Amino acid sequence: MTSGNREPRNIVLGVSGGIACYKAVELVRLLVRDGFTVQVIMTREALEFVTPLTFQTISGRSVATETFSLTQESEIGHINLADQADLLVIAPATANIIGKIATGIADDLLTTVIMATRAQVLIAPSMNVHMYENPILQGNISKLKGLGYHFMEPVEGYLACGYEGRGRLPEPQDIVEEIHGLVKKKDLVGERLLITAGPNREPLDPIRYIGNRSSGKMGYALARIGVRRGAEVTLISGPTSLRPPQGVRLISVLTAAEMRQAVLKEFSAATAVLMAAAVADYHPEKLLPKKIKRGRDPIQLRLKPNPDILREVGMRKNGQILIGFAAETEALVANAKKKLHEKNLDLIVANNVTEEGSGFDVDTNVATILDRKGGVHSLPLMSKEELADRIYDYLLALKNSTSS
Ligand code: C5P
């Protein structure tokens, strides 16, 4: 099975001299966390803002600064730096460095490496709003875009120079997402994924609701990885504290009834449906118009069952691949197998929520994937993003086996 996880992992990060240099430190931290090797190159001006020691400590590699340093050249070498990069990122990129790249100037280590590399280049400008709007800079950006350089637009907001406007470096997390998108294999292009995530809230009175412990992390990881691999993603989400992944179409819902309505509306346009939501199985029979007052006597709640959304989709499916999730506390494989057949699914991802590193509100999962042919694939502990990759690998394998 091919893993969508085996992706280019070597980033060369060029840091030029802008106040947003401090954000580049966080960018390196996040990239290292995600398993990238990051080689930092700093321009002379960048050295005025942050010391190389900071980048060296975070990246775990010595920082390259000088073209003509004998030790650096023998240890890292500018052509070597250019060749080893799977992706060259310049963040923050000043007007000066963009001007130099656009006119072919290679007068320091970073510009020399940019000139010599055959890797993709991502440039994240950051500067004063008037500098950014200057037609000379805009002309340089257009020229470079025409040559295939990738750009991230600066964002609007307060600028260190005291101005408000477009010029801020995008948040490091967003730059990381862009990087993942550029290095990732785009093997889900053409897929329209419908993903559900998070819990439901079933209101009891104007103040209270019945909910569950789902954080939404698995569904959001599926959405994020789906976008990275080139799919169009619609995410139907119950209430979570998570930031919606870039590039997804988000539909926010509260109750299971709202989720059902949204899924039934969207599912015919989808090529695959992944139901990672912890759909509420019951809702209070009556929604009380006023707050239930505290009293001394026990009170009783009558709950009515909610429709099983996935089962309904399973009955109506028309070519879509259906993937369900089973959170179990016992007899994992047997229960999951039963759901796979009862709900007419193509795959089911089962996890024992009592196991360490698996289940609610953690970033990892220990899952077993079951298919209709009786295949039972037990996976080791991995991040929810890695698991999302594995699920898509199985989805693609399933598509290939049915089309061949
Ligand atoms: O709750 P259960 O373990 O049956 O959930 C298995 C799968 O069915 C999950 O993918 C869940 O999102 C989906 N489900 C649903 N509607 C329900 C209950 C569960 O779509 N009412």
GROMACS .gro file of C-alpha atoms and ligand atoms in nm:
model
  425
    1MET     CA    1   0.000   0.000   0.000
    2THR     CA    2   0.140   0.341  -0.092
    3SER     CA    3   0.147   0.582   0.196
    4GLY     CA    4   0.046   0.944   0.134
    5ASN     CA    5   0.281   1.017   0.418
    6ARG     CA    6   0.604   0.966   0.226
    7GLU     CA    7   0.644   1.320   0.109
    8PRO     CA    8   0.940   1.548   0.050
    9ARG     CA    9   1.060   1.663   0.389
   10ASN     CA   10   1.358   1.896   0.336
   11ILE     CA   11   1.283   2.263   0.373
   12VAL     CA   12   1.537   2.536   0.327
   13LEU     CA   13   1.403   2.845   0.503
   14GLY     CA   14   1.545   3.181   0.400
   15VAL     CA   15   1.493   3.454   0.660
   16SER     CA   16   1.540   3.810   0.540
   17GLY     CA   17   1.557   4.120   0.758
   18GLY     CA   18   1.210   4.227   0.865
   19ILE     CA   19   1.056   4.263   1.207
   20ALA     CA   20   0.847   3.950   1.138
   21CYS     CA   21   1.169   3.745   1.178
   22TYR     CA   22   1.046   3.647   1.522
   23LYS     CA   23   0.753   3.466   1.361
   24ALA     CA   24   0.998   3.265   1.151
   25VAL     CA   25   1.124   3.109   1.475
   26GLU     CA   26   0.775   2.975   1.548
   27LEU     CA   27   0.749   2.862   1.186
   28VAL     CA   28   1.064   2.650   1.229
   29ARG     CA   29   0.926   2.501   1.551
   30LEU     CA   30   0.601   2.399   1.384
   31LEU     CA   31   0.779   2.252   1.081
   32VAL     CA   32   1.011   2.046   1.302
   33ARG     CA   33   0.707   1.928   1.500
   34ASP     CA   34   0.551   1.810   1.174
   35GLY     CA   35   0.860   1.606   1.087
   36PHE     CA   36   1.035   1.842   0.842
   37THR     CA   37   1.409   1.894   0.833
   38VAL     CA   38   1.465   2.268   0.829
   39GLN     CA   39   1.788   2.431   0.717
   40VAL     CA   40   1.781   2.802   0.796
   41ILE     CA   41   1.966   3.061   0.592
   42MET     CA   42   1.971   3.414   0.732
   43THR     CA   43   2.057   3.732   0.546
   44ARG     CA   44   2.292   3.983   0.705
   45GLU     CA   45   1.994   4.209   0.780
   46ALA     CA   46   1.802   3.927   0.950
   47LEU     CA   47   2.093   3.888   1.192
   48GLU     CA   48   2.001   4.234   1.327
   49PHE     CA   49   1.662   4.102   1.442
   50VAL     CA   50   1.719   3.747   1.571
   51THR     CA   51   2.037   3.559   1.652
   52PRO     CA   52   2.132   3.245   1.457
   53LEU     CA   53   2.152   3.064   1.791
   54THR     CA   54   1.773   3.086   1.828
   55PHE     CA   55   1.714   2.923   1.488
   56GLN     CA   56   1.993   2.672   1.544
   57THR     CA   57   1.845   2.558   1.875
   58ILE     CA   58   1.495   2.520   1.732
   59SER     CA   59   1.598   2.358   1.401
   60GLY     CA   60   1.876   2.143   1.547
   61ARG     CA   61   2.107   2.246   1.261
   62SER     CA   62   2.370   2.511   1.221
   63VAL     CA   63   2.243   2.821   1.047
   64ALA     CA   64   2.397   2.930   0.720
   65THR     CA   65   2.472   3.301   0.689
   66GLU     CA   66   2.779   3.364   0.476
   67THR     CA   67   2.860   3.276   0.115
   68PHE     CA   68   3.230   3.322   0.159
   69SER     CA   69   3.275   3.160   0.499
   70LEU     CA   70   3.527   2.879   0.449
   71THR     CA   71   3.390   2.663   0.730
   72GLN     CA   72   3.026   2.708   0.627
   73GLU     CA   73   3.106   2.649   0.261
   74SER     CA   74   3.291   2.326   0.334
   75GLU     CA   75   3.024   2.204   0.577
   76ILE     CA   76   2.707   2.306   0.395
   77GLY     CA   77   2.800   2.466   0.063
   78HIS     CA   78   2.560   2.687  -0.133
   79ILE     CA   79   2.502   2.442  -0.420
   80ASN     CA   80   2.444   2.167  -0.169
   81LEU     CA   81   2.187   2.383   0.007
   82ALA     CA   82   2.014   2.451  -0.322
   83ASP     CA   83   2.014   2.083  -0.418
   84GLN     CA   84   1.897   1.940  -0.087
   85ALA     CA   85   1.582   2.154  -0.075
   86ASP     CA   86   1.250   1.992  -0.160
   87LEU     CA   87   1.103   2.335  -0.104
   88LEU     CA   88   1.265   2.672  -0.049
   89VAL     CA   89   1.063   2.908   0.168
   90ILE     CA   90   1.141   3.275   0.220
   91ALA     CA   91   0.964   3.410   0.528
   92PRO     CA   92   0.963   3.693   0.597
   93ALA     CA   93   1.054   3.821   0.251
   94THR     CA   94   1.140   4.192   0.234
   95ALA     CA   95   1.083   4.420  -0.066
   96ASN     CA   96   1.459   4.414  -0.110
   97ILE     CA   97   1.498   4.038  -0.145
   98ILE     CA   98   1.194   4.013  -0.375
   99GLY     CA   99   1.351   4.285  -0.592
  100LYS     CA  100   1.681   4.099  -0.601
  101ILE     CA  101   1.522   3.767  -0.697
  102ALA     CA  102   1.313   3.933  -0.967
  103THR     CA  103   1.618   4.094  -1.124
  104GLY     CA  104   1.852   3.799  -1.087
  105ILE     CA  105   2.086   3.945  -0.830
  106ALA     CA  106   2.278   3.682  -0.635
  107ASP     CA  107   2.503   3.876  -0.403
  108ASP     CA  108   2.470   3.684  -0.077
  109LEU     CA  109   2.413   3.327   0.035
  110LEU     CA  110   2.032   3.329   0.026
  111THR     CA  111   1.998   3.492  -0.316
  112THR     CA  112   2.269   3.261  -0.453
  113VAL     CA  113   2.086   2.954  -0.324
  114ILE     CA  114   1.758   3.080  -0.473
  115MET     CA  115   1.931   3.128  -0.806
  116ALA     CA  116   2.081   2.778  -0.794
  117THR     CA  117   1.782   2.579  -0.674
  118ARG     CA  118   1.552   2.372  -0.891
  119ALA     CA  119   1.306   2.325  -0.605
  120GLN     CA  120   0.975   2.507  -0.576
  121VAL     CA  121   1.002   2.843  -0.400
  122LEU     CA  122   0.740   2.987  -0.164
  123ILE     CA  123   0.770   3.355  -0.078
  124ALA     CA  124   0.583   3.514   0.215
  125PRO     CA  125   0.629   3.893   0.194
  126SER     CA  126   0.601   4.114   0.500
  127MET     CA  127   0.657   4.489   0.505
  128ASN     CA  128   0.499   4.831   0.547
  129VAL     CA  129   0.168   4.859   0.360
  130HIS     CA  130   0.292   5.140   0.132
  131MET     CA  131   0.598   4.938   0.039
  132TYR     CA  132   0.374   4.640  -0.035
  133GLU     CA  133   0.145   4.849  -0.255
  134ASN     CA  134   0.438   5.008  -0.440
  135PRO     CA  135   0.397   4.925  -0.811
  136ILE     CA  136   0.766   4.834  -0.838
  137LEU     CA  137   0.723   4.561  -0.579
  138GLN     CA  138   0.389   4.452  -0.727
  139GLY     CA  139   0.555   4.432  -1.069
  140ASN     CA  140   0.832   4.215  -0.923
  141ILE     CA  141   0.577   3.984  -0.762
  142SER     CA  142   0.381   3.949  -1.089
  143LYS     CA  143   0.698   3.870  -1.276
  144LEU     CA  144   0.801   3.603  -1.024
  145LYS     CA  145   0.451   3.453  -1.016
  146GLY     CA  146   0.470   3.427  -1.395
  147LEU     CA  147   0.795   3.233  -1.353
  148GLY     CA  148   0.628   2.983  -1.121
  149TYR     CA  149   0.725   3.121  -0.780
  150HIS     CA  150   0.454   3.073  -0.518
  151PHE     CA  151   0.344   3.364  -0.301
  152MET     CA  152   0.141   3.398   0.016
  153GLU     CA  153  -0.035   3.733   0.048
  154PRO     CA  154   0.047   3.929   0.361
  155VAL     CA  155  -0.252   3.974   0.590
  156GLU     CA  156  -0.417   4.294   0.704
  157GLY     CA  157  -0.376   4.433   1.052
  158TYR     CA  158  -0.155   4.633   1.279
  159LEU     CA  159   0.198   4.674   1.144
  160ALA     CA  160   0.506   4.717   1.361
  161CYS     CA  161   0.578   5.048   1.185
  162GLY     CA  162   0.257   5.188   1.334
  163TYR     CA  163   0.042   5.163   1.019
  164GLU     CA  164  -0.268   4.950   0.973
  165GLY     CA  165  -0.301   4.759   0.648
  166ARG     CA  166  -0.189   4.465   0.436
  167GLY     CA  167   0.170   4.382   0.524
  168ARG     CA  168   0.170   4.138   0.814
  169LEU     CA  169   0.336   3.801   0.769
  170PRO     CA  170   0.065   3.531   0.772
  171GLU     CA  171   0.045   3.330   1.094
  172PRO     CA  172   0.315   3.059   1.108
  173GLN     CA  173   0.044   2.792   1.125
  174ASP     CA  174  -0.097   2.913   0.792
  175ILE     CA  175   0.248   2.913   0.631
  176VAL     CA  176   0.297   2.554   0.753
  177GLU     CA  177  -0.035   2.458   0.594
  178GLU     CA  178   0.072   2.616   0.265
  179ILE     CA  179   0.399   2.421   0.281
  180HIS     CA  180   0.218   2.093   0.344
  181GLY     CA  181  -0.006   2.172   0.047
  182LEU     CA  182   0.294   2.234  -0.181
  183VAL     CA  183   0.493   1.923  -0.092
  184LYS     CA  184   0.204   1.681  -0.068
  185LYS     CA  185   0.120   1.438  -0.345
  186LYS     CA  186  -0.209   1.552  -0.502
  187ASP     CA  187  -0.365   1.210  -0.538
  188LEU     CA  188  -0.715   1.313  -0.428
  189VAL     CA  189  -0.769   1.565  -0.707
  190GLY     CA  190  -1.120   1.515  -0.845
  191GLU     CA  191  -1.251   1.374  -0.515
  192ARG     CA  192  -1.532   1.563  -0.344
  193LEU     CA  193  -1.522   1.464   0.020
  194LEU     CA  194  -1.807   1.513   0.261
  195ILE     CA  195  -1.676   1.490   0.616
  196THR     CA  196  -1.861   1.520   0.945
  197ALA     CA  197  -1.688   1.607   1.270
  198GLY     CA  198  -1.739   1.689   1.633
  199PRO     CA  199  -2.022   1.637   1.878
  200ASN     CA  200  -2.386   1.738   1.867
  201ARG     CA  201  -2.567   1.950   2.119
  202GLU     CA  202  -2.922   1.849   2.195
  203PRO     CA  203  -3.093   2.136   2.379
  204LEU     CA  204  -3.290   2.072   2.694
  205ASP     CA  205  -3.390   2.424   2.789
  206PRO     CA  206  -3.257   2.768   2.683
  207ILE     CA  207  -2.945   2.716   2.897
  208ARG     CA  208  -2.861   2.346   2.893
  209TYR     CA  209  -2.791   2.075   2.642
  210ILE     CA  210  -2.687   1.712   2.622
  211GLY     CA  211  -2.350   1.672   2.455
  212ASN     CA  212  -2.058   1.433   2.431
  213ARG     CA  213  -1.682   1.442   2.462
  214SER     CA  214  -1.591   1.450   2.092
  215SER     CA  215  -1.335   1.724   2.019
  216GLY     CA  216  -1.372   1.705   1.641
  217LYS     CA  217  -0.997   1.647   1.596
  218MET     CA  218  -1.029   1.333   1.381
  219GLY     CA  219  -1.277   1.492   1.139
  220TYR     CA  220  -1.075   1.814   1.116
  221ALA     CA  221  -0.757   1.612   1.050
  222LEU     CA  222  -0.941   1.430   0.768
  223ALA     CA  223  -1.052   1.765   0.625
  224ARG     CA  224  -0.703   1.918   0.646
  225ILE     CA  225  -0.528   1.619   0.489
  226GLY     CA  226  -0.800   1.591   0.222
  227VAL     CA  227  -0.733   1.950   0.114
  228ARG     CA  228  -0.357   1.892   0.120
  229ARG     CA  229  -0.397   1.593  -0.112
  230GLY     CA  230  -0.603   1.797  -0.356
  231ALA     CA  231  -0.964   1.706  -0.273
  232GLU     CA  232  -1.258   1.945  -0.252
  233VAL     CA  233  -1.376   1.919   0.107
  234THR     CA  234  -1.709   2.003   0.268
  235LEU     CA  235  -1.691   1.977   0.645
  236ILE     CA  236  -2.013   1.953   0.843
  237SER     CA  237  -1.914   2.023   1.198
  238GLY     CA  238  -2.078   2.024   1.535
  239PRO     CA  239  -1.951   2.282   1.788
  240THR     CA  240  -1.574   2.253   1.847
  241SER     CA  241  -1.298   2.485   1.960
  242LEU     CA  242  -1.090   2.400   1.651
  243ARG     CA  243  -0.985   2.637   1.377
  244PRO     CA  244  -1.142   2.525   1.048
  245PRO     CA  245  -0.870   2.404   0.809
  246GLN     CA  246  -0.791   2.640   0.523
  247GLY     CA  247  -0.963   2.564   0.196
  248VAL     CA  248  -1.259   2.366   0.333
  249ARG     CA  249  -1.622   2.460   0.294
  250LEU     CA  250  -1.750   2.463   0.651
  251ILE     CA  251  -2.113   2.402   0.744
  252SER     CA  252  -2.171   2.450   1.118
  253VAL     CA  253  -2.453   2.262   1.289
  254LEU     CA  254  -2.563   2.192   1.645
  255THR     CA  255  -2.812   1.905   1.666
  256ALA     CA  256  -2.814   1.562   1.505
  257ALA     CA  257  -3.126   1.670   1.312
  258GLU     CA  258  -2.938   1.968   1.164
  259MET     CA  259  -2.642   1.745   1.082
  260ARG     CA  260  -2.872   1.495   0.912
  261GLN     CA  261  -3.033   1.766   0.702
  262ALA     CA  262  -2.693   1.902   0.594
  263VAL     CA  263  -2.555   1.555   0.512
  264LEU     CA  264  -2.861   1.456   0.307
  265LYS     CA  265  -2.842   1.783   0.114
  266GLU     CA  266  -2.473   1.749   0.037
  267PHE     CA  267  -2.411   1.379  -0.004
  268SER     CA  268  -2.526   1.328  -0.364
  269ALA     CA  269  -2.256   1.570  -0.485
  270ALA     CA  270  -1.984   1.383  -0.295
  271THR     CA  271  -1.757   1.104  -0.419
  272ALA     CA  272  -1.687   0.986  -0.064
  273VAL     CA  273  -1.848   1.043   0.274
  274LEU     CA  274  -1.648   1.015   0.596
  275MET     CA  275  -1.864   1.029   0.908
  276ALA     CA  276  -1.625   1.109   1.191
  277ALA     CA  277  -1.886   1.296   1.396
  278ALA     CA  278  -1.997   1.158   1.730
  279VAL     CA  279  -2.362   1.192   1.640
  280ALA     CA  280  -2.592   1.220   1.941
  281ASP     CA  281  -2.802   0.905   1.964
  282TYR     CA  282  -3.084   1.073   2.160
  283HIS     CA  283  -3.244   1.412   2.207
  284PRO     CA  284  -3.471   1.535   2.485
  285GLU     CA  285  -3.832   1.465   2.391
  286LYS     CA  286  -3.935   1.816   2.492
  287LEU     CA  287  -3.740   2.137   2.453
  288LEU     CA  288  -3.848   2.339   2.755
  289PRO     CA  289  -3.908   2.708   2.682
  290LYS     CA  290  -3.782   2.818   3.027
  291LYS     CA  291  -3.482   2.724   3.239
  292ILE     CA  292  -3.547   2.419   3.458
  293LYS     CA  293  -3.531   2.544   3.816
  294ARG     CA  294  -3.321   2.369   4.078
  295GLY     CA  295  -3.534   2.165   4.318
  296ARG     CA  296  -3.498   1.899   4.585
  297ASP     CA  297  -3.668   1.616   4.399
  298PRO     CA  298  -3.513   1.404   4.125
  299ILE     CA  299  -3.636   1.487   3.777
  300GLN     CA  300  -3.674   1.256   3.483
  301LEU     CA  301  -3.573   1.323   3.126
  302ARG     CA  302  -3.739   1.140   2.841
  303LEU     CA  303  -3.509   1.098   2.543
  304LYS     CA  304  -3.609   1.015   2.190
  305PRO     CA  305  -3.371   0.835   1.951
  306ASN     CA  306  -3.213   1.035   1.670
  307PRO     CA  307  -3.204   0.897   1.318
  308ASP     CA  308  -2.887   0.711   1.222
  309ILE     CA  309  -2.751   0.943   0.953
  310LEU     CA  310  -2.490   0.706   0.818
  311ARG     CA  311  -2.735   0.422   0.787
  312GLU     CA  312  -2.966   0.647   0.583
  313VAL     CA  313  -2.679   0.749   0.356
  314GLY     CA  314  -2.582   0.380   0.329
  315MET     CA  315  -2.930   0.296   0.204
  316ARG     CA  316  -2.933   0.575  -0.052
  317LYS     CA  317  -2.573   0.562  -0.169
  318ASN     CA  318  -2.513   0.586  -0.533
  319GLY     CA  319  -2.148   0.522  -0.610
  320GLN     CA  320  -2.005   0.709  -0.310
  321ILE     CA  321  -1.750   0.540  -0.088
  322LEU     CA  322  -1.884   0.544   0.267
  323ILE     CA  323  -1.650   0.544   0.562
  324GLY     CA  324  -1.778   0.523   0.918
  325PHE     CA  325  -1.610   0.540   1.254
  326ALA     CA  326  -1.675   0.318   1.551
  327ALA     CA  327  -1.575   0.429   1.897
  328GLU     CA  328  -1.592   0.117   2.110
  329THR     CA  329  -1.514   0.025   2.466
  330GLU     CA  330  -1.530  -0.356   2.413
  331ALA     CA  331  -1.534  -0.627   2.140
  332LEU     CA  332  -1.381  -0.376   1.897
  333VAL     CA  333  -1.355  -0.584   1.581
  334ALA     CA  334  -1.685  -0.771   1.625
  335ASN     CA  335  -1.883  -0.451   1.690
  336ALA     CA  336  -1.716  -0.264   1.408
  337LYS     CA  337  -1.776  -0.550   1.163
  338LYS     CA  338  -2.144  -0.549   1.256
  339LYS     CA  339  -2.173  -0.174   1.192
  340LEU     CA  340  -1.983  -0.203   0.863
  341HIS     CA  341  -2.247  -0.442   0.727
  342GLU     CA  342  -2.555  -0.299   0.896
  343LYS     CA  343  -2.480   0.052   0.770
  344ASN     CA  344  -2.369  -0.065   0.425
  345LEU     CA  345  -2.023   0.096   0.458
  346ASP     CA  346  -1.715   0.040   0.247
  347LEU     CA  347  -1.470   0.091   0.533
  348ILE     CA  348  -1.498   0.138   0.904
  349VAL     CA  349  -1.232   0.286   1.130
  350ALA     CA  350  -1.262   0.138   1.476
  351ASN     CA  351  -1.091   0.259   1.785
  352ASN     CA  352  -1.100   0.145   2.142
  353VAL     CA  353  -1.156   0.469   2.329
  354THR     CA  354  -1.037   0.318   2.656
  355GLU     CA  355  -0.688   0.254   2.516
  356GLU     CA  356  -0.412   0.505   2.594
  357GLY     CA  357  -0.349   0.753   2.311
  358SER     CA  358  -0.683   0.670   2.151
  359GLY     CA  359  -1.014   0.848   2.154
  360PHE     CA  360  -1.137   1.183   2.279
  361ASP     CA  361  -0.951   1.511   2.276
  362VAL     CA  362  -0.605   1.365   2.207
  363ASP     CA  363  -0.397   1.422   1.896
  364THR     CA  364  -0.328   1.053   1.845
  365ASN     CA  365  -0.530   0.744   1.772
  366VAL     CA  366  -0.488   0.367   1.767
  367ALA     CA  367  -0.720   0.238   1.499
  368THR     CA  368  -0.821  -0.077   1.318
  369ILE     CA  369  -0.954  -0.039   0.965
  370LEU     CA  370  -1.200  -0.302   0.842
  371ASP     CA  371  -1.317  -0.352   0.485
  372ARG     CA  372  -1.605  -0.545   0.329
  373LYS     CA  373  -1.385  -0.831   0.212
  374GLY     CA  374  -1.304  -0.921   0.572
  375GLY     CA  375  -0.972  -0.736   0.584
  376VAL     CA  376  -0.881  -0.624   0.936
  377HIS     CA  377  -0.585  -0.384   0.944
  378SER     CA  378  -0.460  -0.294   1.291
  379LEU     CA  379  -0.256   0.024   1.289
  380PRO     CA  380  -0.008   0.137   1.554
  381LEU     CA  381  -0.038   0.455   1.762
  382MET     CA  382  -0.013   0.753   1.527
  383SER     CA  383  -0.125   1.115   1.499
  384LYS     CA  384  -0.478   1.178   1.376
  385GLU     CA  385  -0.325   1.343   1.068
  386GLU     CA  386  -0.120   1.032   0.990
  387LEU     CA  387  -0.430   0.821   1.042
  388ALA     CA  388  -0.620   1.048   0.801
  389ASP     CA  389  -0.347   0.982   0.544
  390ARG     CA  390  -0.378   0.607   0.595
  391ILE     CA  391  -0.756   0.621   0.561
  392TYR     CA  392  -0.720   0.804   0.228
  393ASP     CA  393  -0.464   0.546   0.113
  394TYR     CA  394  -0.724   0.274   0.181
  395LEU     CA  395  -0.993   0.479   0.008
  396LEU     CA  396  -0.776   0.512  -0.304
  397ALA     CA  397  -0.681   0.143  -0.295
  398LEU     CA  398  -1.051   0.059  -0.281
  399LYS     CA  399  -1.125   0.286  -0.579
  400ASN     CA  400  -0.842   0.133  -0.780
  401SER     CA  401  -0.952  -0.222  -0.702
  402THR     CA  402  -1.309  -0.154  -0.812
  403SER     CA  403  -1.208   0.031  -1.130
  404SER     CA  404  -0.956  -0.231  -1.246
  405C5P     O1  405  -2.278   0.556   1.717
  405C5P     P1  406  -2.218   0.449   1.627
  405C5P     O2  407  -2.106   0.376   1.697
  405C5P     O3  408  -2.318   0.361   1.559
  405C5P     O4  409  -2.142   0.533   1.511
  405C5P     C1  410  -2.087   0.465   1.401
  405C5P     C2  411  -2.087   0.556   1.282
  405C5P     O5  412  -2.222   0.599   1.252
  405C5P     C3  413  -2.007   0.683   1.297
  405C5P     O6  414  -1.941   0.704   1.173
  405C5P     C4  415  -2.111   0.790   1.326
  405C5P     O7  416  -2.070   0.917   1.276
  405C5P     C5  417  -2.233   0.739   1.250
  405C5P     N1  418  -2.362   0.772   1.316
  405C5P     C6  419  -2.459   0.842   1.245
  405C5P     N2  420  -2.580   0.872   1.302
  405C5P     C7  421  -2.606   0.832   1.429
  405C5P     C8  422  -2.509   0.761   1.501
  405C5P     C9  423  -2.388   0.733   1.442
  405C5P     O8  424  -2.434   0.878   1.130
  405C5P     N3  425  -2.724   0.865   1.482
   0.00000   0.00000   0.00000
